[in-house]
Coordinates of C-alpha atoms in Angstrom, one line a residue:
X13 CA 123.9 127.9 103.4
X14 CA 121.4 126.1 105.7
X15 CA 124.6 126.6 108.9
X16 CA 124.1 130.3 108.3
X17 CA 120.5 130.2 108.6
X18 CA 120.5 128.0 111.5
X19 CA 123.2 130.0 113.6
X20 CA 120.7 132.9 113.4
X21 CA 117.2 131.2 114.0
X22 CA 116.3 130.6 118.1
X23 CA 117.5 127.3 119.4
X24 CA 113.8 126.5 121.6
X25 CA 112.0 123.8 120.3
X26 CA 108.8 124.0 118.2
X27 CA 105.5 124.2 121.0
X28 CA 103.6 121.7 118.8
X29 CA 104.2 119.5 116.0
X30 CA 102.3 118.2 113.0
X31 CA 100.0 115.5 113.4
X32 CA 101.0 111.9 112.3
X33 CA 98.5 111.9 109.5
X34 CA 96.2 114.1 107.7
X35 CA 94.2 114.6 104.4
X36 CA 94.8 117.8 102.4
X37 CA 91.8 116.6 100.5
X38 CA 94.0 116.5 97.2
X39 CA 94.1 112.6 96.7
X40 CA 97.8 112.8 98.4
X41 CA 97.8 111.7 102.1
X42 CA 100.5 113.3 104.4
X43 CA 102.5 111.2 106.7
X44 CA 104.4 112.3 109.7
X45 CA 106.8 115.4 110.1
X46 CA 110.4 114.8 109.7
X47 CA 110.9 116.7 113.1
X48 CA 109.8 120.4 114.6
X49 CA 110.1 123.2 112.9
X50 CA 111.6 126.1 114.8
X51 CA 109.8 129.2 115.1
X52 CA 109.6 132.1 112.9
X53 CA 112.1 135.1 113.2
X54 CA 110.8 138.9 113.4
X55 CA 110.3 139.8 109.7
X56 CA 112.5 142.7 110.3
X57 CA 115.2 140.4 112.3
X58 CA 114.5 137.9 109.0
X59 CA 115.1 140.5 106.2
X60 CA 118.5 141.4 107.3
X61 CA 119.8 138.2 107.0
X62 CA 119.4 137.6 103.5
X63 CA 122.3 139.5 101.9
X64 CA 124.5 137.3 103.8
X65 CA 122.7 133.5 103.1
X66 CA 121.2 134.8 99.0
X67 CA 122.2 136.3 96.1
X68 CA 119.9 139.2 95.4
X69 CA 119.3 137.8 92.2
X70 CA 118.0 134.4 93.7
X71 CA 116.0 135.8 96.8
X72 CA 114.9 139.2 95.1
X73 CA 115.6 141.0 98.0
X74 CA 113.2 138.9 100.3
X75 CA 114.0 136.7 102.8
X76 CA 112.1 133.0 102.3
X77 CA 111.2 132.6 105.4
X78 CA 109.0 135.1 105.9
X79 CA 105.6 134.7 105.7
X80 CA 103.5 135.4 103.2
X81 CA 100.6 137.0 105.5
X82 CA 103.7 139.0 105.7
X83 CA 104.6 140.9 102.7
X84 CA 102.3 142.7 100.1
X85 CA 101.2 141.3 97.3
X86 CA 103.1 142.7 94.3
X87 CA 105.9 140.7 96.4
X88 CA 104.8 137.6 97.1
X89 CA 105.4 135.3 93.8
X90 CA 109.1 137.2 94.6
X91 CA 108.9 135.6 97.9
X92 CA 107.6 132.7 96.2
X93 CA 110.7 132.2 94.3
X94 CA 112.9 132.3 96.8
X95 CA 111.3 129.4 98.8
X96 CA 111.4 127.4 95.8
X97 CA 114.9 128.3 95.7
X98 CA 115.5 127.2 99.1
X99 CA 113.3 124.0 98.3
X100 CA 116.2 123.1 96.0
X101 CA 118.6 121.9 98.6
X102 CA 118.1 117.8 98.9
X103 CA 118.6 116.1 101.9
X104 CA 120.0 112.3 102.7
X105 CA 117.0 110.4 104.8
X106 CA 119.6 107.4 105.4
X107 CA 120.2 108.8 108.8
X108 CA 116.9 110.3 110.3
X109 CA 119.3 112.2 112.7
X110 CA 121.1 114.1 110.3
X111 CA 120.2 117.9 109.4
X112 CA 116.8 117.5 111.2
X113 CA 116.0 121.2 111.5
X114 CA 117.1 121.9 108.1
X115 CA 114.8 119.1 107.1
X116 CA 112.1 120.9 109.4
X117 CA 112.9 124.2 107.9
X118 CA 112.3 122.8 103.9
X119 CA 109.3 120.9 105.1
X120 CA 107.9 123.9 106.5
X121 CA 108.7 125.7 103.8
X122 CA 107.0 123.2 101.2
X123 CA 103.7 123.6 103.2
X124 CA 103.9 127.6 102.4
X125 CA 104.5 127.1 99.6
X126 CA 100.9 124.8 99.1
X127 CA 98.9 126.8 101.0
X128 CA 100.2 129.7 98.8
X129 CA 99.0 127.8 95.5
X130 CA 95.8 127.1 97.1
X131 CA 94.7 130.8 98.3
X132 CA 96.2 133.0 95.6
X133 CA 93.9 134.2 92.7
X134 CA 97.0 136.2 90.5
X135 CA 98.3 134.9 87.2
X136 CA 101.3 132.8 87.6
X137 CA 104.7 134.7 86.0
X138 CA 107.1 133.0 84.1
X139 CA 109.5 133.0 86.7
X140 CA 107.3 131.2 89.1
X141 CA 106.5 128.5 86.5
X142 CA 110.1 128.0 85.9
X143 CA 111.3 127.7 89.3
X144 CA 109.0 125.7 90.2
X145 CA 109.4 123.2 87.4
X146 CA 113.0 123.2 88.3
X147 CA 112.2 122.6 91.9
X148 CA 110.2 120.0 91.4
X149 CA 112.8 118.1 89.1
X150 CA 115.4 118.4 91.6
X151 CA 114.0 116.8 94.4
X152 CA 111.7 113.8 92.6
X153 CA 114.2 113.1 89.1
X154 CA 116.6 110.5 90.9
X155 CA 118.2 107.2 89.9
X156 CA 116.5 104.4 91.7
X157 CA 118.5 101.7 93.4
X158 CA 119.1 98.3 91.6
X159 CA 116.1 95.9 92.2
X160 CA 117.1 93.4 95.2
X161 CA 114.1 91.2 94.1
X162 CA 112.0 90.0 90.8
X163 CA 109.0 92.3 89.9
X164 CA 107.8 89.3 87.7
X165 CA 105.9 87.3 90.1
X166 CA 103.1 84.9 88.8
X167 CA 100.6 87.5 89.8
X168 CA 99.1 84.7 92.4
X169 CA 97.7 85.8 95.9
X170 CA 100.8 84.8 97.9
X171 CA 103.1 86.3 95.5
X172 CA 103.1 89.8 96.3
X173 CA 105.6 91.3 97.9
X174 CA 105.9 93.9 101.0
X175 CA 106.1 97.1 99.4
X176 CA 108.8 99.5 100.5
X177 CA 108.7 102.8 101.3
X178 CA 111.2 105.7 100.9
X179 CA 112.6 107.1 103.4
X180 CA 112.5 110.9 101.9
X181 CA 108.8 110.6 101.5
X182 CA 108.0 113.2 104.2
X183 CA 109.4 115.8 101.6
X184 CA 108.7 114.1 98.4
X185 CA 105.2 113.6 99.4
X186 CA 104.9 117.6 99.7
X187 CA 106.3 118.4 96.8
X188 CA 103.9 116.0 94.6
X189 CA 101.3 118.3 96.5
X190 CA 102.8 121.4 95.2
X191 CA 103.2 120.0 91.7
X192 CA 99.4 118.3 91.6
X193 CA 98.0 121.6 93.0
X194 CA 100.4 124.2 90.7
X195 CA 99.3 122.4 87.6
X196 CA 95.6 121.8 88.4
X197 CA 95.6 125.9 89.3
X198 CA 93.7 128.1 87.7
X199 CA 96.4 130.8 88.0
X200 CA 98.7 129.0 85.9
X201 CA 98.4 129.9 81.9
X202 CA 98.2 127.3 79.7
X203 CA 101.0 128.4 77.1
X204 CA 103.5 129.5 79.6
X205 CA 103.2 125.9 81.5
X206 CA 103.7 123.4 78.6
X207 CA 106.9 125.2 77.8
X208 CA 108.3 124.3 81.2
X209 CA 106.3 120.9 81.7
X210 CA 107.7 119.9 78.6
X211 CA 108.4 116.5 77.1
X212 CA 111.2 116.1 78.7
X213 CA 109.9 116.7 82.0
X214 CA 107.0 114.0 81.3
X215 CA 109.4 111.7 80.2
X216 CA 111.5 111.8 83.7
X217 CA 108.1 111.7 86.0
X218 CA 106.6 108.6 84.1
X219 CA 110.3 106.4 84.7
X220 CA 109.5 107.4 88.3
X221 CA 106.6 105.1 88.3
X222 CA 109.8 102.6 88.5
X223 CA 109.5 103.5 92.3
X224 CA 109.0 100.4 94.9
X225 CA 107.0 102.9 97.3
X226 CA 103.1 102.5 96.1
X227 CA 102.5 105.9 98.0
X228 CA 105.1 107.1 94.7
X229 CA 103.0 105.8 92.1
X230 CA 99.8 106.8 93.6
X231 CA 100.8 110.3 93.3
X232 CA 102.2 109.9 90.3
X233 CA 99.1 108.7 88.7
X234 CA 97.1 111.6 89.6
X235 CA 99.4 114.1 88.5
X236 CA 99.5 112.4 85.1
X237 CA 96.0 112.3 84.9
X238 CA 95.8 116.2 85.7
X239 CA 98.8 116.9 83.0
X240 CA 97.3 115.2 80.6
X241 CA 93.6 116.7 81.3
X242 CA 96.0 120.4 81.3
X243 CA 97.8 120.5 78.6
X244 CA 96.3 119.0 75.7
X245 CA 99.1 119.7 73.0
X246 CA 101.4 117.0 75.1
X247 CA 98.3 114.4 75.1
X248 CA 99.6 112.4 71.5
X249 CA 103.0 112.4 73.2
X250 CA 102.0 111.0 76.2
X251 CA 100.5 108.3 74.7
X252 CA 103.0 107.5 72.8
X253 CA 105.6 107.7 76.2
X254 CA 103.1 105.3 77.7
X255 CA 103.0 102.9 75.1
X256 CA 106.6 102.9 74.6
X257 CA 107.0 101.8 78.5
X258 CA 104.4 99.2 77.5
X259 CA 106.2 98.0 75.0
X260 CA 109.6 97.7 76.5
X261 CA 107.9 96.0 79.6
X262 CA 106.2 93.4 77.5
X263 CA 108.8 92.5 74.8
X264 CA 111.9 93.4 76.9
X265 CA 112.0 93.5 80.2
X266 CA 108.8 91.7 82.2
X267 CA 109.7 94.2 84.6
X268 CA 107.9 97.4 85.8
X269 CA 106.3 98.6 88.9
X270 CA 104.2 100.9 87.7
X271 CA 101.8 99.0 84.9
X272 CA 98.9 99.1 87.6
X273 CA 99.0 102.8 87.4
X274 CA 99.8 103.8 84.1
X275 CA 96.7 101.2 83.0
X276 CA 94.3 103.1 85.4
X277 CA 95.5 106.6 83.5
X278 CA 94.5 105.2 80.3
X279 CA 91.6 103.5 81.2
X280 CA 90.2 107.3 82.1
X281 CA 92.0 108.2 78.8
X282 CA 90.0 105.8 76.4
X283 CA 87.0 106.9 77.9
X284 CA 87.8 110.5 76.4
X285 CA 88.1 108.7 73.0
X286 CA 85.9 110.7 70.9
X287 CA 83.7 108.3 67.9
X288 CA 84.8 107.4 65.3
X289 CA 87.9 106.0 67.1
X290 CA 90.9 106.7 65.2
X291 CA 93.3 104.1 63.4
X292 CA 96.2 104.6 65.9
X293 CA 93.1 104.2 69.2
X294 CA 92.9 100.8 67.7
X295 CA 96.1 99.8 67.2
X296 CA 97.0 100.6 70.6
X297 CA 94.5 97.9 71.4
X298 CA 95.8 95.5 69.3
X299 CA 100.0 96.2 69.6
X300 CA 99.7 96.9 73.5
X301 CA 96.6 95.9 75.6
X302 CA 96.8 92.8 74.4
X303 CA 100.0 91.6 74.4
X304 CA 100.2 93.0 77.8
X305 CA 98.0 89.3 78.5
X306 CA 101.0 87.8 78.0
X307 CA 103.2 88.6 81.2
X308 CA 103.7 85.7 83.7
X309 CA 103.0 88.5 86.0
X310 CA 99.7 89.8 84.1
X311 CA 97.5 89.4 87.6
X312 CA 99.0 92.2 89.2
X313 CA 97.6 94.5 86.9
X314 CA 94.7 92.3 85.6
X315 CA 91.8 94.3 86.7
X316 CA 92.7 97.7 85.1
X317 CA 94.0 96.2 82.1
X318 CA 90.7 94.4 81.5
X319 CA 88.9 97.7 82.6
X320 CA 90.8 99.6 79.5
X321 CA 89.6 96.7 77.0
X322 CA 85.6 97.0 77.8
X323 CA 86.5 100.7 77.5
X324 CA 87.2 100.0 74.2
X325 CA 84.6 97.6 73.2
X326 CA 81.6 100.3 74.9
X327 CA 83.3 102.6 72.5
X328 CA 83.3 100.5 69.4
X329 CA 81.9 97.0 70.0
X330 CA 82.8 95.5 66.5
X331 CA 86.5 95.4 67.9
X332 CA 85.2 92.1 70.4
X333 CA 86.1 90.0 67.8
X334 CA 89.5 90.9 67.3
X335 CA 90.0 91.2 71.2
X336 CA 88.7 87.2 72.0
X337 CA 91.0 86.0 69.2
X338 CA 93.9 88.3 70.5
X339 CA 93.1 86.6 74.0
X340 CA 93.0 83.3 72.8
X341 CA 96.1 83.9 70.9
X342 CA 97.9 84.6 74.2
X343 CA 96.1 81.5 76.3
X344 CA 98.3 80.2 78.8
X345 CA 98.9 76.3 78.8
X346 CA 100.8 75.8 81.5
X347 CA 99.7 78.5 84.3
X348 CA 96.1 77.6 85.8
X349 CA 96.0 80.9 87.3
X350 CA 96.4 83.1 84.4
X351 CA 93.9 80.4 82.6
X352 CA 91.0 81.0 85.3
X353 CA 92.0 85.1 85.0
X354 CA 91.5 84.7 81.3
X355 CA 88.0 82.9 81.7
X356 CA 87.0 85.6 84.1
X357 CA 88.2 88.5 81.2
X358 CA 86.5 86.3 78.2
X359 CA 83.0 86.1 80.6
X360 CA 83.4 90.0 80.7
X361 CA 83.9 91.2 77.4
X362 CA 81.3 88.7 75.8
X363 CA 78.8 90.8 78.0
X364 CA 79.9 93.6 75.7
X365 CA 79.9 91.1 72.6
X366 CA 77.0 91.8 69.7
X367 CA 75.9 88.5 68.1
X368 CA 77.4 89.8 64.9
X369 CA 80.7 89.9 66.3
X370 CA 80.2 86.3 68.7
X371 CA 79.6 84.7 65.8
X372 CA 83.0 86.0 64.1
X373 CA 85.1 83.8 66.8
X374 CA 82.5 81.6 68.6
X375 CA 83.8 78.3 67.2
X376 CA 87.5 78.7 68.7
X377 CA 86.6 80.1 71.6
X378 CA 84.3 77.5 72.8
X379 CA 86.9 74.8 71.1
X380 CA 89.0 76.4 73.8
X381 CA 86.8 76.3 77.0
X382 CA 85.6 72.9 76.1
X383 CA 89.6 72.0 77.3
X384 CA 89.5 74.0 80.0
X385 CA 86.3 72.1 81.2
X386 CA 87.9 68.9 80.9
X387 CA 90.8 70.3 82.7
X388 CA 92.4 68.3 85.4
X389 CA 92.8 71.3 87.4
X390 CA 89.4 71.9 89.2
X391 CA 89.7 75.8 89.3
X392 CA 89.9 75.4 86.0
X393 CA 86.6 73.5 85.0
X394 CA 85.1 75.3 87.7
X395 CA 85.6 78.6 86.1
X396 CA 84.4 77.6 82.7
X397 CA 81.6 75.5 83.8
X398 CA 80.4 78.8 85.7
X399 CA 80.2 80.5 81.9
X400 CA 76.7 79.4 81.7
X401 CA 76.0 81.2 85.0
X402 CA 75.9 84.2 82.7
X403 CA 72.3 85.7 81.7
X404 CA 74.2 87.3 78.2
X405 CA 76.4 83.7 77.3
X406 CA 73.5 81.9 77.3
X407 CA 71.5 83.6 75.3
X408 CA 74.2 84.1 72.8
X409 CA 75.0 80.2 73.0
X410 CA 71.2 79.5 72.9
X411 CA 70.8 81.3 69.4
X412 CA 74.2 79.5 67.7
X413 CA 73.2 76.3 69.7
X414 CA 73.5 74.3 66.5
X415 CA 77.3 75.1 66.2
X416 CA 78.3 75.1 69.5
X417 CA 76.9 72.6 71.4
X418 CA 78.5 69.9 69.4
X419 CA 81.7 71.2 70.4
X420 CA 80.9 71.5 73.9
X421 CA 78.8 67.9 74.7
X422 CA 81.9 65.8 74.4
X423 CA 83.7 67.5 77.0
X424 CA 80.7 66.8 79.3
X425 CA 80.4 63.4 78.8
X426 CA 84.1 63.4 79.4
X427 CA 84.0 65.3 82.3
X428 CA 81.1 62.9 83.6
X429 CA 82.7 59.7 83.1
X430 CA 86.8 60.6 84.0
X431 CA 86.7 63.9 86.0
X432 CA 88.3 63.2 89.7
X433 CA 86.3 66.7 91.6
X434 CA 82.8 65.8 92.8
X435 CA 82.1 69.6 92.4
X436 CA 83.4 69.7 88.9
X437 CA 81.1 66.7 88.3
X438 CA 78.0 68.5 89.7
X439 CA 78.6 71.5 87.8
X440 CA 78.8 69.0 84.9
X441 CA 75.6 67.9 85.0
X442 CA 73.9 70.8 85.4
X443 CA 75.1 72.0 82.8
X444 CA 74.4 69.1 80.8
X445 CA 70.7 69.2 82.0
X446 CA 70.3 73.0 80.5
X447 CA 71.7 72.0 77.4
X448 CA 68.7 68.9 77.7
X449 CA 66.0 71.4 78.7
X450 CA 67.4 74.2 76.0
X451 CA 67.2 71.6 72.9
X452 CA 66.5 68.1 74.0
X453 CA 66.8 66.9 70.1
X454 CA 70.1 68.6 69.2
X455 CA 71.5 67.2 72.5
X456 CA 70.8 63.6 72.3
X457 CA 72.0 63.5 68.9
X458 CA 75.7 65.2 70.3
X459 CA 75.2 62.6 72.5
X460 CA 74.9 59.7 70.2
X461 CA 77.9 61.5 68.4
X462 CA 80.1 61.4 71.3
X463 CA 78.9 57.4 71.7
X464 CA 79.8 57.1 68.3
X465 CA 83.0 58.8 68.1
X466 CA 84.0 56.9 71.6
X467 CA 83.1 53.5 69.7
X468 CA 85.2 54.8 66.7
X469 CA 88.3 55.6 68.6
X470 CA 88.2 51.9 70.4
X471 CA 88.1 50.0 67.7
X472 CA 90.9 52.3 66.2
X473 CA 93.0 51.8 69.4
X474 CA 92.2 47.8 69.1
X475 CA 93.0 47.9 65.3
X476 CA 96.5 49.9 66.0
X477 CA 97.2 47.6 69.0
X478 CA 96.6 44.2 67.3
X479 CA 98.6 45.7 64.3
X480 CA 101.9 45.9 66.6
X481 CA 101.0 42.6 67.8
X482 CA 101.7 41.3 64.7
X483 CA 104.7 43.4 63.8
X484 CA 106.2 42.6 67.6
X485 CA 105.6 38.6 66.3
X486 CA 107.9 38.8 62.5
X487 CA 110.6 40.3 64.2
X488 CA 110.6 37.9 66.9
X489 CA 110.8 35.2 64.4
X490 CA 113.2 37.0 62.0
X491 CA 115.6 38.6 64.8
X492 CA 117.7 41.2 63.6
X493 CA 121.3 41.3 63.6
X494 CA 123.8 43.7 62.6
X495 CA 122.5 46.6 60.1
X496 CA 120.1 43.7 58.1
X497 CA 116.4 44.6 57.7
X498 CA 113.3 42.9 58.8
X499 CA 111.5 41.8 55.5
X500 CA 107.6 41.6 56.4
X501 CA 105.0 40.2 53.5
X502 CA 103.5 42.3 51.4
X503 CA 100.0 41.7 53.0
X504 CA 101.4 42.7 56.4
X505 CA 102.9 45.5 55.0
X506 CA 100.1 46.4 53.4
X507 CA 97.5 46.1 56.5
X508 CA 100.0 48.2 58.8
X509 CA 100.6 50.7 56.6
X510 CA 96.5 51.2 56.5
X511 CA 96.4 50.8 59.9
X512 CA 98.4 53.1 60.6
X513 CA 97.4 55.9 57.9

């Protein structure tokens, strides 16, 4: 088809060609041209080719490559069928040589097509909405190639990876423009578009956020966002798609590319949430944004995942409670980074955290951040040392002082006496000195406790140690041989089983 159409187009080159990059002011950034496009035949030289290249029944009698300044307007959605039609054709980018004026000819043909869905103020027919659903899912629904590299990375700074970029993007790029600007067009009716941007069709673009190319998934988030801001009778499913890919990602794969994204869709989602939330709002939190903590890979999408749980907790902030013990269910042990990320998170919801609910799960929590002060790790005790840095935290720890600084004062004076970090150790004691200036009585009797406790424990230790001494001295003077047992007194007995206990 394209042969015939190039043995009757003009072999002269394109004067100009488009510009390496430009905004079209839509959120999706154009990159270069594929190559020139060839100039435009007479309309009447154009018309007479197209009973030889199209069926009348595809083309409607009108040649796509005419203009549309060209034909009148009860003929132009006609006209815009048949470039949709000739949109269909997919090319191989592998070789950037290969069919370059047929990939000129589609490209131009895609930006027609745009500037078409931009200017025109008629209704939409139903032909037009199915063609160009059917375009669209021709050229992006493809099988991705297997992954040549782990998308679980610790989430670290150096970890990332380059991202790679599809070659094809110079006409998949155009035709997520299309799609972004059909949907979001006034000129397309409601009822007629959710029966061709079906389920099924939502299903297919969300796996392409699978896509290594960011540019992809950029797109691909903005279009979600507009589908789901179009048609509201697809919004429960949606949701459900989502969380299905959240699922499978968490409890299955620890692999997806495109959590980032589909977080930041449902971060502007929960916002929508209307009050009271609704039982299944809430058990989203619970059964997905939380788990979704427990990735190794969690710091890639940190920031929006976080941003989608103070969404909830400005909507209903009696569900803090259920969120902290949810994070501290999920603490890492043995990954300092995720353990400062989850410090920075915990700072950040308890500014959304009524005293009410802080009381609820203060005595775990802080059970939990006095070991991460004492942490050998001095990001660690950094992190949770800075805690009191917070105008909120303070005043919430200030008013349950009597429960929590117990818990807290040991790891101080633990941190003061062992801790290797001379910055740790500063941070230490100023902390300690607010604690001193906040309640000077509470705090010297914790400390008394601690002296206490720490005199307990030796003696304990002494006790135990002296009581092996003496075990270590009858077996030396009853030595064992073969199966036969050591036969102690029964005072000995007696003392080490107490000792012990």
């Amino acid at each position: 088809m394209w042969k015939q159409f190039l043995s009757k187009l003009p072999r002269k080159p394109s004067a100009s060609e488009e510009s390496g990059q430009c905004s079209n002011g839509s959120g999706i950034q154009r990159t270069s041209s594929c190559g020139s496009m060839p100039p435009s035949r007479p309309v009447s030289v154009i018309r007479r080719m197209s009973s030889a290249v199209f069926p009348s029944s595809v083309v409607a009698g009108i040649e796509p490559l005419v203009s549309f300044k060209d034909v009148p307007n009860s003929e132009k959605q006609s006209l815009f069928v048949s470039k949709l039609s000739l949109c269909c054709v997919v090319f191989d980018f592998s070789d950037p040589n290969k069919s370059s004026a047929e990939k000129d000819i589609k490209r131009q043909t895609l930006l027609d097509l745009i500037e078409y869905v931009e200017s025109t103020n008629s209704r939409f027919s139903e032909a037009v909405v199915a063609a160009c659903s059917r375009m669209c899912a021709i050229n992006l629904f493809r099988e991705f190639p297997p992954r040549c590299r782990s998308g679980s990375s610790g989430g670290g700074e150096g970890d990332e990876d380059e991202p790679m970029f599809d070659p094809s993007w110079c006409h998949l790029q155009l035709v997520y423009e299309l799609l972004l600007k059909f949907i979001g067009s006034s000129s397309l009716d409601t009822k007629v578009g959710k029966k061709h941007f079906d389920h099924s069709f939502i299903v297919k673009l969300l796996n392409l956020l699978e896509s290594e190319d960011p540019r992809e998934r950029d797109c691909l988030k903005t279009i979600l966002h507009r589908i789901y801001g179009k048609f509201m009778v697809h919004r429960p499913f949606i949701r459900k798609a989502m969380s299905n890919i959240f699922y499978q990602f968490v409890f299955e794969t620890d692999r997806h590319n495109g959590i980032a994204e589909l977080l930041e869709v449902f971060g502007s989602v929960i916002s929508g949430f209307a009050l009271p939330l609704k039982e299944e709002h809430k058990m989203f939190l619970g059964r997905v944004l939380i788990p979704l903590h427990k990735p190794k890979s969690v710091g890639l999408y940190l920031q929006q995942l976080t941003y989608c749980v103070t969404q909830f907790l400005e909507k209903d902030s009696k569900l803090a409670s259920s969120v902290i013990h949810g994070l501290l269910r999920y603490w890492p042990v043995t990954n300092c980074q995720k353990e400062v990320m989850f410090l920075s998170e915990i700072e950040e919801i308890l500014e959304s955290t009524s005293q009410v609910e802080f009381q609820k799960c203060m005595v775990p929590l802080f059970q939990r951040i006095a070991r991460c002060i004492t942490s050998l790790h001095f990001q660690v005790a950094e992190r949770a040392l800075f805690v009191w840095n917070n105008d909120h935290i303070i005043s919430l720890f200030a008013q349950n002082r009597q429960t929590i600084m117990p818990i807290v004062v040991p790891a101080l004076e633990q941190n003061s006496q062992n801790h290797w970090n001379q910055a740790v150790l500063n941070l230490t004691a100023n902390v300690k000195k607010m604690f001193s200036e906040m309640d000077e009585d509470l705090f010297s009797s914790c400390l008394a406790k601690c002296k206490e406790d720490e005199e307990d424990r030796a003696q304990l230790e002494a006790k135990r140690k002296l009581t092996w001494e003496k075990l270590e001295s009858v077996a030396a003077f009853q030595p064992v041989t073969g199966h036969a047992a050591v036969l102690i007194g029964g005072q000995q007995s007696a003392n080490l089983i107490a000792t012990l206990i």
